[in-house]
Coordinates of N, CA and C in Angstrom, one line a residue:
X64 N 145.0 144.1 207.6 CA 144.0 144.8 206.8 C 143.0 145.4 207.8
X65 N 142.5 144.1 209.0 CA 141.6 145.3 209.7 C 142.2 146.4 210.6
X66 N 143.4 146.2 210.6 CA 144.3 147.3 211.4 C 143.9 148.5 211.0
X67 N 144.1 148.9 209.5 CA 144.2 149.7 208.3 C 142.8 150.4 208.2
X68 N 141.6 149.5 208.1 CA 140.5 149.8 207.9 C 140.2 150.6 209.3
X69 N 140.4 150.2 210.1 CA 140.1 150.6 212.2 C 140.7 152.1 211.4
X70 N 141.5 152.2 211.3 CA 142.8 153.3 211.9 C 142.4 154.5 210.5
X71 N 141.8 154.2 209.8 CA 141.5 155.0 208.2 C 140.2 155.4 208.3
X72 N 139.5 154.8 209.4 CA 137.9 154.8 209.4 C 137.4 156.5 209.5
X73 N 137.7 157.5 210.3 CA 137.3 158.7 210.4 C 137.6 159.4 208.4
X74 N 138.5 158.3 207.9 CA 138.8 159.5 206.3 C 138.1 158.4 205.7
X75 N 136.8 158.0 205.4 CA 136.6 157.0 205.1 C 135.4 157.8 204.3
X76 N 134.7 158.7 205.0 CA 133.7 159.9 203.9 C 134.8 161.1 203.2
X77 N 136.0 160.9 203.4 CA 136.7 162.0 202.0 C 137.0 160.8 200.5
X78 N 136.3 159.8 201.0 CA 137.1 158.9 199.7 C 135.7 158.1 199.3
X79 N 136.1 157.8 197.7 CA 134.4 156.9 197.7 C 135.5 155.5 197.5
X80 N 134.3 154.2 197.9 CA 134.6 153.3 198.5 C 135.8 152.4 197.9
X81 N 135.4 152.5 196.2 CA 136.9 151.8 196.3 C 137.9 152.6 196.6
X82 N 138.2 153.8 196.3 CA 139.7 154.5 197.1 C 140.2 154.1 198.4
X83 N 139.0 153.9 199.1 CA 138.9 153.5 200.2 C 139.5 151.9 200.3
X84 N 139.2 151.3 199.9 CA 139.7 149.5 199.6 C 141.3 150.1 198.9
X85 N 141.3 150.4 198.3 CA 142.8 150.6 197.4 C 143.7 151.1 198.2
X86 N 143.4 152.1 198.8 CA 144.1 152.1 200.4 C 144.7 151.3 201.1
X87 N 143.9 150.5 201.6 CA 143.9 150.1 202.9 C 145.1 148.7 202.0
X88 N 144.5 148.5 200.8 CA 145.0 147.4 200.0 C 146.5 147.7 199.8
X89 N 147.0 149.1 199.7 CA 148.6 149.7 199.6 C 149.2 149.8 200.9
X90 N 148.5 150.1 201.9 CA 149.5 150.1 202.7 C 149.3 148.9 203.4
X91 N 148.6 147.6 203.7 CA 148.9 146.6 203.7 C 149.9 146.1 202.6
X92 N 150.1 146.1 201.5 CA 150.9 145.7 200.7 C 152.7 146.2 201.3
X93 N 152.8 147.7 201.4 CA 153.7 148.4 202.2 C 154.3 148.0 203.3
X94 N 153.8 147.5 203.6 CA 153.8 147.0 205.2 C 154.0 145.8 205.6
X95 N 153.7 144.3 204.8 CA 153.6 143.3 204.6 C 155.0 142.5 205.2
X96 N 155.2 141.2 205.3 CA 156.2 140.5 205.6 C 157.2 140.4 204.7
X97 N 156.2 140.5 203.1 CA 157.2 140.2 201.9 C 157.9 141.5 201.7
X98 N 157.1 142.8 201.9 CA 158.2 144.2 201.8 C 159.2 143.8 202.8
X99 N 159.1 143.3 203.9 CA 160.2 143.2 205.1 C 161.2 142.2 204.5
X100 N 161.3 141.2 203.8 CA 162.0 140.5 203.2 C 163.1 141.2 202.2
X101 N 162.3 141.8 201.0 CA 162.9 142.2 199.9 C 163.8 143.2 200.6
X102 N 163.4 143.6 201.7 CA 164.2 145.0 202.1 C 165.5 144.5 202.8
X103 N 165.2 143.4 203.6 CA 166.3 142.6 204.8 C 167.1 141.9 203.6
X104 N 166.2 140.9 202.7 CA 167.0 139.8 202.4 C 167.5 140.1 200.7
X105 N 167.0 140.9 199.9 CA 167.2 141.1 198.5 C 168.0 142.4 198.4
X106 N 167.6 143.5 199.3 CA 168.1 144.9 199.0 C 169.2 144.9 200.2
X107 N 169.3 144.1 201.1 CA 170.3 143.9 202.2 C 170.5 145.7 203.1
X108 N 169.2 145.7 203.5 CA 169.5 147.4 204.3 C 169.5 147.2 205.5
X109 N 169.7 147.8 206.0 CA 169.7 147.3 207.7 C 168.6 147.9 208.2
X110 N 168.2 147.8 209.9 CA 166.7 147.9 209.5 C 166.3 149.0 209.9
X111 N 167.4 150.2 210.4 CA 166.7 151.8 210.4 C 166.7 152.3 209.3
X112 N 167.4 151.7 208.1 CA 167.3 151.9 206.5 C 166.1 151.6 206.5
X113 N 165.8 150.8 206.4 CA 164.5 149.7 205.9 C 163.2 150.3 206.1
X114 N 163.8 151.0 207.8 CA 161.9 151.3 208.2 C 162.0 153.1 208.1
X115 N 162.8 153.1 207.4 CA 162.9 154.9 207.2 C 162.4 154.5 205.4
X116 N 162.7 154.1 205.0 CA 162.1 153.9 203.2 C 160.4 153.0 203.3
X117 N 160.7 152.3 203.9 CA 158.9 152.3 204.5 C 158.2 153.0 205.0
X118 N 158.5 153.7 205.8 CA 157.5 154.9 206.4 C 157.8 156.3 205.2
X119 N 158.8 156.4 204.3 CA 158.7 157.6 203.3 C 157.7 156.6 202.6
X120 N 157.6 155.6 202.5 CA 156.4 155.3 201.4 C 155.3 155.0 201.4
X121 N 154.9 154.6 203.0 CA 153.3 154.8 203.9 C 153.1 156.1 203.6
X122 N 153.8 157.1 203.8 CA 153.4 158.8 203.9 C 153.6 159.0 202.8
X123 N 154.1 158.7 201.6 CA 153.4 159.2 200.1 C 152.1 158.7 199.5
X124 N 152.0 157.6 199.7 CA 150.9 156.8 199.7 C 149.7 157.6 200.4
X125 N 150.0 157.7 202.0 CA 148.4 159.2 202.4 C 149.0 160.5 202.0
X126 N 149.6 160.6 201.3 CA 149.5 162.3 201.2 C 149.2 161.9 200.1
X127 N 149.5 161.1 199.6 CA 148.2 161.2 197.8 C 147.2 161.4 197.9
X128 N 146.4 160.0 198.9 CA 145.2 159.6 198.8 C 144.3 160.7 199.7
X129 N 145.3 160.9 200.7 CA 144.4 162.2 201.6 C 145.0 163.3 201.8
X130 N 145.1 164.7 200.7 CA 145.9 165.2 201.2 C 145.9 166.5 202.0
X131 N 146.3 167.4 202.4 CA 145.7 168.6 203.2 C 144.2 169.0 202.8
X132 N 143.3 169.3 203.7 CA 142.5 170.0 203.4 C 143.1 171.3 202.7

């Protein structure tokens, strides 16, 4: 989480504060041990599968929340 917050801090005046928490709350969630599981051990992908559907879903997640000027 404080990774997320560090690394989000400059887009931190395009969002009011809870978008800002909801954020940082998704792609921690995205990112988590238990997504690494369900992906390894439930959906059985291997793990250039795994971290190519993770990173398409970190980068939907900010192109929502922040998207082009």
């Amino acid at each position: 989480v404080g990774a997320f917050t560090l690394a989000l801090e400059p887009a931190r005046e395009r969002l009011d504060p809870d978008d800002f928490k909801d954020l940082v709350a998704m792609l921690s969630t995205l990112t988590g041990l238990e997504q690494h599981i369900a992906m390894s051990d439930v959906l059985r992908l291997d793990p250039e599968t795994a971290d190519r559907i993770q990173a398409g879903l970190v980068d939907a997640v900010l192109d929502k929340a922040l998207p082009a000027p």
